[in-house]
XYZ file of C-alpha atoms in Angstrom:
584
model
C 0.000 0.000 0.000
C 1.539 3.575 -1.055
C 0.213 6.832 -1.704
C 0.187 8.370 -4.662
C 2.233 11.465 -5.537
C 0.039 12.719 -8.271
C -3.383 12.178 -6.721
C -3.035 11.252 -3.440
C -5.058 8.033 -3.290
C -3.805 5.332 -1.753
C -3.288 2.322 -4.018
C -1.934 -1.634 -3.342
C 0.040 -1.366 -6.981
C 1.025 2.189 -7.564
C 2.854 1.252 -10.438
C 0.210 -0.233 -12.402
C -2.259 3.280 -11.095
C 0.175 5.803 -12.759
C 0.541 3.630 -16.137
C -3.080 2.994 -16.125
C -4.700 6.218 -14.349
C -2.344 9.262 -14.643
C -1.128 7.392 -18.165
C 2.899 7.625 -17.473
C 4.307 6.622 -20.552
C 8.041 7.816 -19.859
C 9.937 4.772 -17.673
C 12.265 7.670 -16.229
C 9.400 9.689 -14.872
C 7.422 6.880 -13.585
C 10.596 5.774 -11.466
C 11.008 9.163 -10.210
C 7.131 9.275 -9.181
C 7.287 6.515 -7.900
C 10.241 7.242 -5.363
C 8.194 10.230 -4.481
C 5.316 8.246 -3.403
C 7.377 5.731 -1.247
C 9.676 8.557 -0.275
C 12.483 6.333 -1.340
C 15.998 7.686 -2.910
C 19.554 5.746 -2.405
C 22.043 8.250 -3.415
C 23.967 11.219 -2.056
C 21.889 14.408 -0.323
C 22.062 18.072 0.381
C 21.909 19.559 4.138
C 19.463 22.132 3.732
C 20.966 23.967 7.147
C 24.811 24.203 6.352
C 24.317 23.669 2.587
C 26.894 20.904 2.197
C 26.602 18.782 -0.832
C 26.758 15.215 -1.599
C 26.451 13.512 2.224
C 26.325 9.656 1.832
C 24.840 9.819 5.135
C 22.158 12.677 5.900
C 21.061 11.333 9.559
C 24.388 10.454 11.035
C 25.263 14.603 9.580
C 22.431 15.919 11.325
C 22.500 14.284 14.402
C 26.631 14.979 15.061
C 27.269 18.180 12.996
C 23.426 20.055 14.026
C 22.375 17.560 17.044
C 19.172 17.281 15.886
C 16.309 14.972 17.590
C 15.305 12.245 15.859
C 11.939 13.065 14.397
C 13.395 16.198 13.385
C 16.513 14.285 11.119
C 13.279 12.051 9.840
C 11.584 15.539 8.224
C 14.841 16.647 7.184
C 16.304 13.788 5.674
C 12.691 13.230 3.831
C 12.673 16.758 2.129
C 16.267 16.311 0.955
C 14.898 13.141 -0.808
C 12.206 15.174 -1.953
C 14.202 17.957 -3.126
C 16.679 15.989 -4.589
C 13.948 13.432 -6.458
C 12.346 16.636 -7.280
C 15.140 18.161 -8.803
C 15.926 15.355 -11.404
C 11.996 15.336 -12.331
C 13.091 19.203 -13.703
C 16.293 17.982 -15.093
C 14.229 15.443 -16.934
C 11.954 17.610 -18.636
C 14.678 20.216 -19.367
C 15.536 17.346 -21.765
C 12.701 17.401 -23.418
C 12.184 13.570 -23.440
C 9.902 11.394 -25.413
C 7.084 10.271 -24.297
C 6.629 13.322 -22.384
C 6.284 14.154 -18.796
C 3.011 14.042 -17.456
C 3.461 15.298 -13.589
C 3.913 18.732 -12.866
C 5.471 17.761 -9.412
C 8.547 19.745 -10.062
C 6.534 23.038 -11.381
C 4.676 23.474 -7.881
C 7.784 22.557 -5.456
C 6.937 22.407 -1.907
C 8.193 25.378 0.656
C 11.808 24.159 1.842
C 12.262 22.602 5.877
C 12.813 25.787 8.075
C 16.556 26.608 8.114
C 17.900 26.244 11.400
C 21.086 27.471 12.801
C 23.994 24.657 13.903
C 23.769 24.329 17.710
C 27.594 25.314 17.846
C 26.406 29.019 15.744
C 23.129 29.180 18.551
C 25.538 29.502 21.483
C 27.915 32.153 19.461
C 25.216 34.172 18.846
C 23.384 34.150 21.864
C 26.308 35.188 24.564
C 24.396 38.304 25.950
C 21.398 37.074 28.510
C 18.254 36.269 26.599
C 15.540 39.706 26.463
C 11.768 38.907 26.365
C 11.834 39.356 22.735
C 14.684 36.691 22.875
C 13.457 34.446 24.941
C 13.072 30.947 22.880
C 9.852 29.427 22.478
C 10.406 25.492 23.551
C 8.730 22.701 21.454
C 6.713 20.358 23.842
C 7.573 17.229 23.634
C 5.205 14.451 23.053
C 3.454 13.030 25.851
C 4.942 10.324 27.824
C 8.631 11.793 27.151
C 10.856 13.675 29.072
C 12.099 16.198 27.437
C 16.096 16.511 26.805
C 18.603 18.191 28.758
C 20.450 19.963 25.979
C 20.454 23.824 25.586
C 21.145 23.335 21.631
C 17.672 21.981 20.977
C 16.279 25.087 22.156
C 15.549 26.687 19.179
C 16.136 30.719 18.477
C 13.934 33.237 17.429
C 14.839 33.641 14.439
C 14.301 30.158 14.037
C 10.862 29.794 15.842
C 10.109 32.662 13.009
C 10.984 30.724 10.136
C 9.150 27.782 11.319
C 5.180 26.735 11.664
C 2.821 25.321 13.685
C 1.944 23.350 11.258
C 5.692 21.886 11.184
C 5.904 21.604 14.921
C 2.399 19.567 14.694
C 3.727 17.281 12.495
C 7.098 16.433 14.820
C 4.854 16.083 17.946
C 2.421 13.443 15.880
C 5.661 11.961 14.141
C 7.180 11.347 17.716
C 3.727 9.716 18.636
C 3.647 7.381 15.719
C 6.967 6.295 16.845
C 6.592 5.508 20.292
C 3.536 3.873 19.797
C 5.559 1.377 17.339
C 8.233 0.958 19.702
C 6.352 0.532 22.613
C 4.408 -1.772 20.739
C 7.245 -4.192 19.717
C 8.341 -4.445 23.179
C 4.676 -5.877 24.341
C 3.233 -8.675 24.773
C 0.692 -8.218 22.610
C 3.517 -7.826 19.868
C 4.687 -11.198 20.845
C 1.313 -13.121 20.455
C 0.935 -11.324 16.958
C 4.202 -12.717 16.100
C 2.760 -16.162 17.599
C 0.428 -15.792 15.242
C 2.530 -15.276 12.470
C 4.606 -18.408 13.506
C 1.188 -20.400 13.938
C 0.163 -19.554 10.264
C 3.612 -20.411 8.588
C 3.744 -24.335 7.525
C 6.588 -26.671 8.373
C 7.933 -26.622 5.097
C 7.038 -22.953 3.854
C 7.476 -21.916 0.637
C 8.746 -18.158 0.083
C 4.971 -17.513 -1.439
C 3.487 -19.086 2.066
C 6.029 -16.751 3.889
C 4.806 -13.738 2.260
C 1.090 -14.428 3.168
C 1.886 -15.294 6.704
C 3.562 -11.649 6.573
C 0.751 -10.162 5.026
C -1.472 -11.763 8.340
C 0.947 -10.009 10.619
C 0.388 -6.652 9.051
C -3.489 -6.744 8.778
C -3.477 -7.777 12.908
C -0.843 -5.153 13.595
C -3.036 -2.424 11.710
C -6.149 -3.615 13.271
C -4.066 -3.456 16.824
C -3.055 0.030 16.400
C -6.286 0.920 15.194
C -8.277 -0.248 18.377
C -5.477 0.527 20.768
C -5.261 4.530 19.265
C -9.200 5.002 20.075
C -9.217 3.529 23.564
C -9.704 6.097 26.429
C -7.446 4.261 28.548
C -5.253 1.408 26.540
C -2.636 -0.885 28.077
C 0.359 -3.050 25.886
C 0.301 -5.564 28.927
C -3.171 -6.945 27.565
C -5.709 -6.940 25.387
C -8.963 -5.551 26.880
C -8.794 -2.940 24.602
C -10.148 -5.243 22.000
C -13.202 -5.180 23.540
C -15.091 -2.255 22.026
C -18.194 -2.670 19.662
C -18.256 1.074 18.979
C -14.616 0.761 17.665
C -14.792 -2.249 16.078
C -17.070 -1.390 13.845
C -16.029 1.453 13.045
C -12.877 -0.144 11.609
C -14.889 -1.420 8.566
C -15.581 2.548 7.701
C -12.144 3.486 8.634
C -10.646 0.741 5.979
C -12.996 2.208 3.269
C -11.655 5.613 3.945
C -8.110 3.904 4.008
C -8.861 3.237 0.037
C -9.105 -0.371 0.505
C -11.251 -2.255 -2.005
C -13.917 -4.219 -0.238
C -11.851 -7.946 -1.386
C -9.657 -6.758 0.560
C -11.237 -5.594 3.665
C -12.791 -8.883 3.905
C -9.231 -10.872 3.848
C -8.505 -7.887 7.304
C -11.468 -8.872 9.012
C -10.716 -12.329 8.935
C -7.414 -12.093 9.615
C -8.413 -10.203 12.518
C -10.957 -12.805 13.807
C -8.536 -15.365 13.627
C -6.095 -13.708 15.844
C -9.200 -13.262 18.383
C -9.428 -16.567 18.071
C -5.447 -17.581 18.289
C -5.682 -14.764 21.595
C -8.610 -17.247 23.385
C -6.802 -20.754 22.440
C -3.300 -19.606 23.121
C -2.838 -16.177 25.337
C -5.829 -15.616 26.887
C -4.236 -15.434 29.957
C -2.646 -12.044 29.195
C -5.544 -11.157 26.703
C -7.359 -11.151 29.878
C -10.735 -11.303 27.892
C -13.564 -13.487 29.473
C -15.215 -15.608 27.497
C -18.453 -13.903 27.028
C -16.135 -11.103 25.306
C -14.123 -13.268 22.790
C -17.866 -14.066 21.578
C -19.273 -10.626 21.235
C -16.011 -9.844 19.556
C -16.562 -12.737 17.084
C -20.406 -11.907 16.414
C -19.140 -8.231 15.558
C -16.945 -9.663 13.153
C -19.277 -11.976 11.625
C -21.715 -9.380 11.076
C -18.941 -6.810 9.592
C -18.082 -9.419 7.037
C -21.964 -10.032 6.132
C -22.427 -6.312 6.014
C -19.476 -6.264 3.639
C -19.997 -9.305 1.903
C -23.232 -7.750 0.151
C -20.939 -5.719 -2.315
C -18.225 -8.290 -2.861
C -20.003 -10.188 -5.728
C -20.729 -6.498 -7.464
C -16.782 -5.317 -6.882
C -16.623 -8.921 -8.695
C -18.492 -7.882 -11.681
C -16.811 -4.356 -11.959
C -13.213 -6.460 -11.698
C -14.571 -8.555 -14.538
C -15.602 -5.794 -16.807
C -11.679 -4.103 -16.066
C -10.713 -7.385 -17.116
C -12.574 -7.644 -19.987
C -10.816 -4.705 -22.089
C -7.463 -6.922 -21.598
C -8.559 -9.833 -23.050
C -6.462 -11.333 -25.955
C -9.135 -11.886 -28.203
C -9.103 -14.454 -31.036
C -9.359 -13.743 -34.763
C -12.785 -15.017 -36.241
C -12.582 -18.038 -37.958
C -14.770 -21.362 -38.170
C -12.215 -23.583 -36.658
C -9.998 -23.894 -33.710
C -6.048 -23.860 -34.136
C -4.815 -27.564 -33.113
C -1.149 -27.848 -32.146
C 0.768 -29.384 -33.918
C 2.583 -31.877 -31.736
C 0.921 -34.620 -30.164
C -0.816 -34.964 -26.213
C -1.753 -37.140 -23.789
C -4.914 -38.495 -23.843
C -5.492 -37.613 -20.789
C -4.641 -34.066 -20.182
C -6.338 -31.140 -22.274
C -3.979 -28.679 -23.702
C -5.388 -25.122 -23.162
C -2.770 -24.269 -26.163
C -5.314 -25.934 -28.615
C -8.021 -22.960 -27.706
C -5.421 -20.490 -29.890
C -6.667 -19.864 -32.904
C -4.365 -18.558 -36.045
C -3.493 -15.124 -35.532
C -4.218 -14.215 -31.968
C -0.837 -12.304 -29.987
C -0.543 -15.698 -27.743
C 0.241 -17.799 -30.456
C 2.348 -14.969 -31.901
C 4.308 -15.683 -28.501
C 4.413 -19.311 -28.459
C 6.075 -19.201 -32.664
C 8.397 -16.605 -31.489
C 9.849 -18.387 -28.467
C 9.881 -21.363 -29.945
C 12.719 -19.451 -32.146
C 14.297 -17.469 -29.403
C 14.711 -19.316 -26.865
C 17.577 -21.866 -28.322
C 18.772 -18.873 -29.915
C 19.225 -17.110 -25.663
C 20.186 -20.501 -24.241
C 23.592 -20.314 -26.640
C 24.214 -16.730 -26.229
C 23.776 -17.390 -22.325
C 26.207 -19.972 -22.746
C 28.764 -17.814 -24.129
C 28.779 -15.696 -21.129
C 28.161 -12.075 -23.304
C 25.414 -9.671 -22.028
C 24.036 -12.647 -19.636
C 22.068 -10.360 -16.922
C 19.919 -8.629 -19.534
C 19.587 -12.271 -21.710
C 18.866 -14.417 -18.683
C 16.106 -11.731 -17.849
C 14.730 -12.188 -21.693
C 14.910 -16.102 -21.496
C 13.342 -16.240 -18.066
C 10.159 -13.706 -19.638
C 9.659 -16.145 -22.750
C 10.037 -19.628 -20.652
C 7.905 -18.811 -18.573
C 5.234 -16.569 -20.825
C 5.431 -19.710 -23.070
C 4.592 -22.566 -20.363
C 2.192 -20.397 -18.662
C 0.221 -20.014 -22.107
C 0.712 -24.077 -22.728
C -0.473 -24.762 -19.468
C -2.425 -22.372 -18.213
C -0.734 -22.144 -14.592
C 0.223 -19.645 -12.170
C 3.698 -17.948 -12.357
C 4.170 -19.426 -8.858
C 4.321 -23.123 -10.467
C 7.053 -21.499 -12.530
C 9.072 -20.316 -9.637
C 8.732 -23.167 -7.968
C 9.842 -25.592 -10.712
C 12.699 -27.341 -9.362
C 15.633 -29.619 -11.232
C 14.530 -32.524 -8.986
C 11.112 -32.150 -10.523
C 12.635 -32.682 -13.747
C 14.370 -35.997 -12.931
C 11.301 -37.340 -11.485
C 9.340 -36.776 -14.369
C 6.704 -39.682 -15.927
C 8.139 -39.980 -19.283
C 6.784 -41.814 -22.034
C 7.721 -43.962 -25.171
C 7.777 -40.912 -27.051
C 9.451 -38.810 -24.917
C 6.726 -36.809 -23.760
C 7.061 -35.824 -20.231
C 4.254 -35.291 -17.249
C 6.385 -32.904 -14.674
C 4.770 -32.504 -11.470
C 5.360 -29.395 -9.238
C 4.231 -30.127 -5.788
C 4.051 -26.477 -3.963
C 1.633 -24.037 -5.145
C -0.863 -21.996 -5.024
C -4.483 -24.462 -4.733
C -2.118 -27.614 -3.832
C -3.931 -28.727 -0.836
C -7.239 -28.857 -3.138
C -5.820 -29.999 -6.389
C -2.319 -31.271 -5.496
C 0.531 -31.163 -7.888
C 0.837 -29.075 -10.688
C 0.986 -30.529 -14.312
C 3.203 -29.430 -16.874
C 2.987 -31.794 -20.015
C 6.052 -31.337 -21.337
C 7.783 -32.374 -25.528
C 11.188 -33.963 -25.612
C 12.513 -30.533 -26.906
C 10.376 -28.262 -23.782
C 12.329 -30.522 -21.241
C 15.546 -30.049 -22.787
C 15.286 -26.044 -22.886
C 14.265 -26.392 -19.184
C 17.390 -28.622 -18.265
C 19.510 -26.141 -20.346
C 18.435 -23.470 -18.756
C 19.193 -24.582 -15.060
C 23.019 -25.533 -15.999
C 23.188 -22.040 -17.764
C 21.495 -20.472 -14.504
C 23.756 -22.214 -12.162
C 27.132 -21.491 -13.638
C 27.728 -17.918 -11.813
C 28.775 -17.923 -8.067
C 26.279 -17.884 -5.891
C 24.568 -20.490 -3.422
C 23.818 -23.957 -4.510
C 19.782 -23.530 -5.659
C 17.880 -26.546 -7.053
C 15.200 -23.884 -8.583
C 15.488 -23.997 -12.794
C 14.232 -20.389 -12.467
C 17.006 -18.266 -10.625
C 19.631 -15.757 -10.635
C 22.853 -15.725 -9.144
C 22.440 -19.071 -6.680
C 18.971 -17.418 -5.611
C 15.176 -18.196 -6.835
C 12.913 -15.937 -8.593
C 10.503 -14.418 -6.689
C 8.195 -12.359 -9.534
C 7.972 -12.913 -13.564
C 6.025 -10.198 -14.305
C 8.412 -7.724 -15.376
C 10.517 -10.202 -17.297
C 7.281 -11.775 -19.410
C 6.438 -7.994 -20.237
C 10.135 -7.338 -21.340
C 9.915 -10.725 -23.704
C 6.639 -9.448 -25.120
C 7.789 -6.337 -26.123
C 10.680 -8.578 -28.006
C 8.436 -10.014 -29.747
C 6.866 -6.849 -31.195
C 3.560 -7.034 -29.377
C 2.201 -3.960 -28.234
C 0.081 -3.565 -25.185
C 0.230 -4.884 -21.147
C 0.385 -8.620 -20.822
C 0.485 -10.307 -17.216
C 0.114 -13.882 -16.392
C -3.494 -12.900 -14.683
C -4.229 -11.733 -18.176
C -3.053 -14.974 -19.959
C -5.194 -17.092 -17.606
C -7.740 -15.088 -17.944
C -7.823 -15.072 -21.749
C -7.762 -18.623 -21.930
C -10.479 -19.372 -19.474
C -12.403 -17.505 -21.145
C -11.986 -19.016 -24.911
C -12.700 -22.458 -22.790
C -16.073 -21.159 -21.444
C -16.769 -19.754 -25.310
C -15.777 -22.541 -27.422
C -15.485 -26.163 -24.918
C -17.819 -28.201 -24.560
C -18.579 -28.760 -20.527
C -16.844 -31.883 -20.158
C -13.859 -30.380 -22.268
C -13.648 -27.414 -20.166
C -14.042 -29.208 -16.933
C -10.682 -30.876 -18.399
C -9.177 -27.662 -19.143
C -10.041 -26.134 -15.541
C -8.434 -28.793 -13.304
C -5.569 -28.577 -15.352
C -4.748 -25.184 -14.399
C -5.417 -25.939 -11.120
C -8.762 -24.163 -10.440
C -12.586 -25.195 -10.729
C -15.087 -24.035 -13.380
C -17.037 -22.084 -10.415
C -13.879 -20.679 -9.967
C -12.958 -19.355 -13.434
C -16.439 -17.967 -13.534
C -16.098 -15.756 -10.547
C -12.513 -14.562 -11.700
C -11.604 -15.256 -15.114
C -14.560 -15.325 -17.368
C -16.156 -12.157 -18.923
C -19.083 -10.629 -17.670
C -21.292 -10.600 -20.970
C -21.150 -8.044 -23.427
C -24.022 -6.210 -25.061
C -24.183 -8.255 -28.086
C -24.784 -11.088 -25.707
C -27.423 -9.805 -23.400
C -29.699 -8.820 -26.269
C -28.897 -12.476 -27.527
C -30.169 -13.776 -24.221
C -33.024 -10.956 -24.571
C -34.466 -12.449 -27.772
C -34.258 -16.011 -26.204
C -36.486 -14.748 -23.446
C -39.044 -12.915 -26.248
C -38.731 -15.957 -28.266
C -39.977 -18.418 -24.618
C -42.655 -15.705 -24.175
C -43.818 -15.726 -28.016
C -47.538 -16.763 -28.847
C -46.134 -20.373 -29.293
C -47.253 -21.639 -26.107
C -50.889 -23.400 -26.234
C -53.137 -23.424 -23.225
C -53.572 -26.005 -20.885
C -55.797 -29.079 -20.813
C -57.125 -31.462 -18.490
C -57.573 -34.972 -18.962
C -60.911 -35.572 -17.119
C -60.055 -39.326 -16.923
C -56.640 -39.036 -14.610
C -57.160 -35.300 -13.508
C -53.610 -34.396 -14.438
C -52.967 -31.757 -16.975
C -51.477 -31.542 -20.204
C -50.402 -28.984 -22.641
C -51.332 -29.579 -26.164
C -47.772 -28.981 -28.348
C -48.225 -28.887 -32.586
């Protein structure tokens, strides 16, 4: 979650809001913009009090050379980053690039931090006894803090003048903020969230299962801080604060104000029920909730997620319509494109739904050419970071349109998989990958695999593994270490090919779910669901298009056609009493 720099909203993928809201075409600018947003710059700074250029280190500066507090080196150090990120957005468009800018960031610059003076130049200046119009105006510090014994953090006049409320506001709430965190952490609630976190992370955790036992941490820890900030009187040592129907639900409407998309605010609440839960089956003794309260707690969240359950199916829809404008759609033609080597008998190919023409199979007949052509320029060791990134984008852009599966299959894929596979008279290979995403309701992942598809896949772990690194059994890694996203490098391979537009695996899924619901029969596409390791239900809710005009008014003449003056009335056989309906 970031906020963006250009509108302010608060989005889970600010990258893909500026390309597809604010329309950033220019790579350069969208980096920049998006360092602004996450208020993140690696690189030398400016100290905006003694004007010295080019510090490597901003904080240590200003806490040695100006002794400044800590919250104040946090405001400082972020406007340099600001000012500096700022500064190459102007040298950018002084270049005049192509595409364009599109931000004006760097045409309305903020007003600079207040100058301060050193606290070595405070006690120069001020030798003579202080006057009443001298006298220094002292920032209070936030409560719960003593405040510090050091005359140079008793700022001047002069200084007090070229600050603002506003400013000192901001310090006091920063300082808050922080000692809330760190208070927090040292807790023992903290510990029985990161019980929790320990409680929902397997035995034999993959990085993906990792990341979503992460992801539970952070919605408890927000959902914490949210109930413990609107207590009259909290406490770390327990969790009575918890207890609080008018806060609770009131979280729901602070989420939606958060920007959150109602998907998501259902994963928070239950994320946040099940650490009520964990708190009654595991730490109730320093919860110190009685029973009675862990179930009011749990009815409140059952009725928040019913209350926002009611607009989950609609958000559904309105996902599903997005969706629909980035569908790959097929050329017209009577007849469906049948590959050209052979199956199993068993397995439906979701390649076989590409039809002549369409940018998929584009894909598949240009990485069928370049991908022998990267493996031997890999292993001639010239320009291998950029080719290992291109080979990477069409292996696994051209097994995710074969199969139909989720990148995480890909980055999972391991060289032991390979040995293990079932292979057949012909040399056809069934390669199973045991960890991914719907394993414990499907199981292994398929990948039915040629003679030649195996032997690109074996090439391409010995030319992965011959840089130093760590010994790593993955087929997809870099440098000894395992791939943790594709996206970027099956957009970088598409763009290779000469295909224009955004392609993501969620697109390429979706696309061919959705020529399986159009053009399969049900048992076919039954077939063609399991194999990409998700039900038809499934594909409906997520993957197939919501129908288009043309196919609504088709489904409005069947309904004028069922209600034409075709339909003869009743009659009743006086003999049995039942009734019939006379047909023509």
């Amino acid at each position: 979650m970031g906020r963006c720099a250009l509108c302010g909203a608060s989005e889970l993928n600010l990258k893909s809001h500026l390309t597809e809201t604010h329309k950033v075409k220019n790579r350069r600018e969208l980096g920049l913009v998006l360092s602004l947003s996450r208020a993140h710059f690696k690189g030398p700074l400016r100290c905006d009090l003694c004007d010295r250029e080019a510090l490597s280190h901003l904080d240590r500066h200003l806490a040695t050379v100006h002794s400044l507090r800590r919250a104040e080196i946090t405001q400082h150090v972020k406007a340099a980053k600001e000012a500096r990120l700022l500064g190459l957005l102007a040298e950018l468009r002084s270049s005049q690039p192509r595409p364009p800018l599109v931000s004006e960031l760097d045409l309305r610059r903020p007003p600079a931090v207040s100058r301060q003076p050193s606290p070595a130049a405070t006690r120069t200046a001020n030798t003579d006894p202080p006057t009443d119009s001298d006298t220094p105006v002292e920032v209070p510090p936030p409560e719960g803090r003593k405040p510090r014994r050091h005359p140079a953090h008793t700022p001047s006049h002069d200084s007090q003048l070229s600050g603002s409320d506003a400013s000192v506001e901001a310090v006091t709430e920063k300082w808050q903020r922080v000692t809330v965190s760190q208070r927090l952490r040292r807790s023992p609630v903290f510990a029985a969230v990161s019980d929790f976190k320990e409680f929902n992370t397997t035995r034999h955790a993959s990085a993906k299962d990792v990341e979503n036992s992460g992801l539970r941490k952070s919605h408890v820890l927000r959902f914490v801080k949210y109930m413990f900030s609107r207590s009259e009187s909290p406490s770390w040592e327990n969790c009575t604060f918890l207890y609080n129907a008018a806060n609770l639900r009131g979280w729901q409407a602070h989420l939606v104000q958060q920007g959150y998309t109602v998907t998501s605010i259902n994963i928070m609440l239950s994320n946040a029920a099940a650490f009520v839960r964990h708190l009654k089956a595991f730490h109730s003794e320093m919860a110190r909730l009685t029973p009675s309260e862990y179930d009011q707690i749990g009815l409140q969240f059952k009725r928040l997620r019913r209350d926002n359950g009611r607009q989950i199916r609609s958000h559904q829809q309105d996902v599903r319509r997005k969706k629909s404008s980035e569908f790959i759609h097929p050329m017209e033609g009577p007849d469906l494109q049948r590959s050209q080597r052979g199956i199993l008998t068993h397995i439906s190919p979701v390649s076989e739904l590409l039809r002549p023409g369409t940018d998929l199979a584009v894909f598949l007949r240009v990485a069928r050419d370049k991908v022998p052509r990267l493996l031997a320029k890999l292993q001639t060791r010239s320009g291998r970071r950029t080719t290992l990134h291109l080979l990477h984008g069409y292996m696994s852009g051209y097994l995710a349109i074969i199969s139909g599966h989720r990148p995480i299959v890909f980055i999972n894929l391991r060289k032991s998989h390979l040995d293990q596979a079932d292979v057949d008279e012909q040399k056809r290979a069934l390669v199973w990958v045991d960890r991914h995403k719907t394993d414990r309701t499907y199981g292994g992942a398929c990948l039915a695999l040629d003679s030649q598809e195996v032997a690109w896949l074996h090439r391409l772990y010995e030319v992965s593994a011959q840089p130093g690194g760590d010994p790593c059994d993955s087929v997809f890694q870099v440098c000894g270490k395992p791939v943790s996203h594709m996206t970027g490098q099956l957009q970088s391979a598409w763009e290779d090919a000469h295909l224009t537009g955004r392609v993501t695996f969620r697109i390429i899924r979706t696309t061919i779910a959705n020529q399986a619901k159009r053009n399969l029969n049900a048992g076919d596409r039954q077939l063609v669901c399991e194999s990409m390791c998700h039900g038809v239900s499934t594909a409906d809710r997520f993957y197939t298009a919501v129908p288009g005009i043309s196919d609504m008014f088709r489904i409005r003449q069947l309904r004028t056609n069922a209600m034409d003056n075709r339909m003869e009335p009743e009659t009743v056989d006086t003999d049995s009493g039942d009734q019939h309906t006379s047909r023509p």
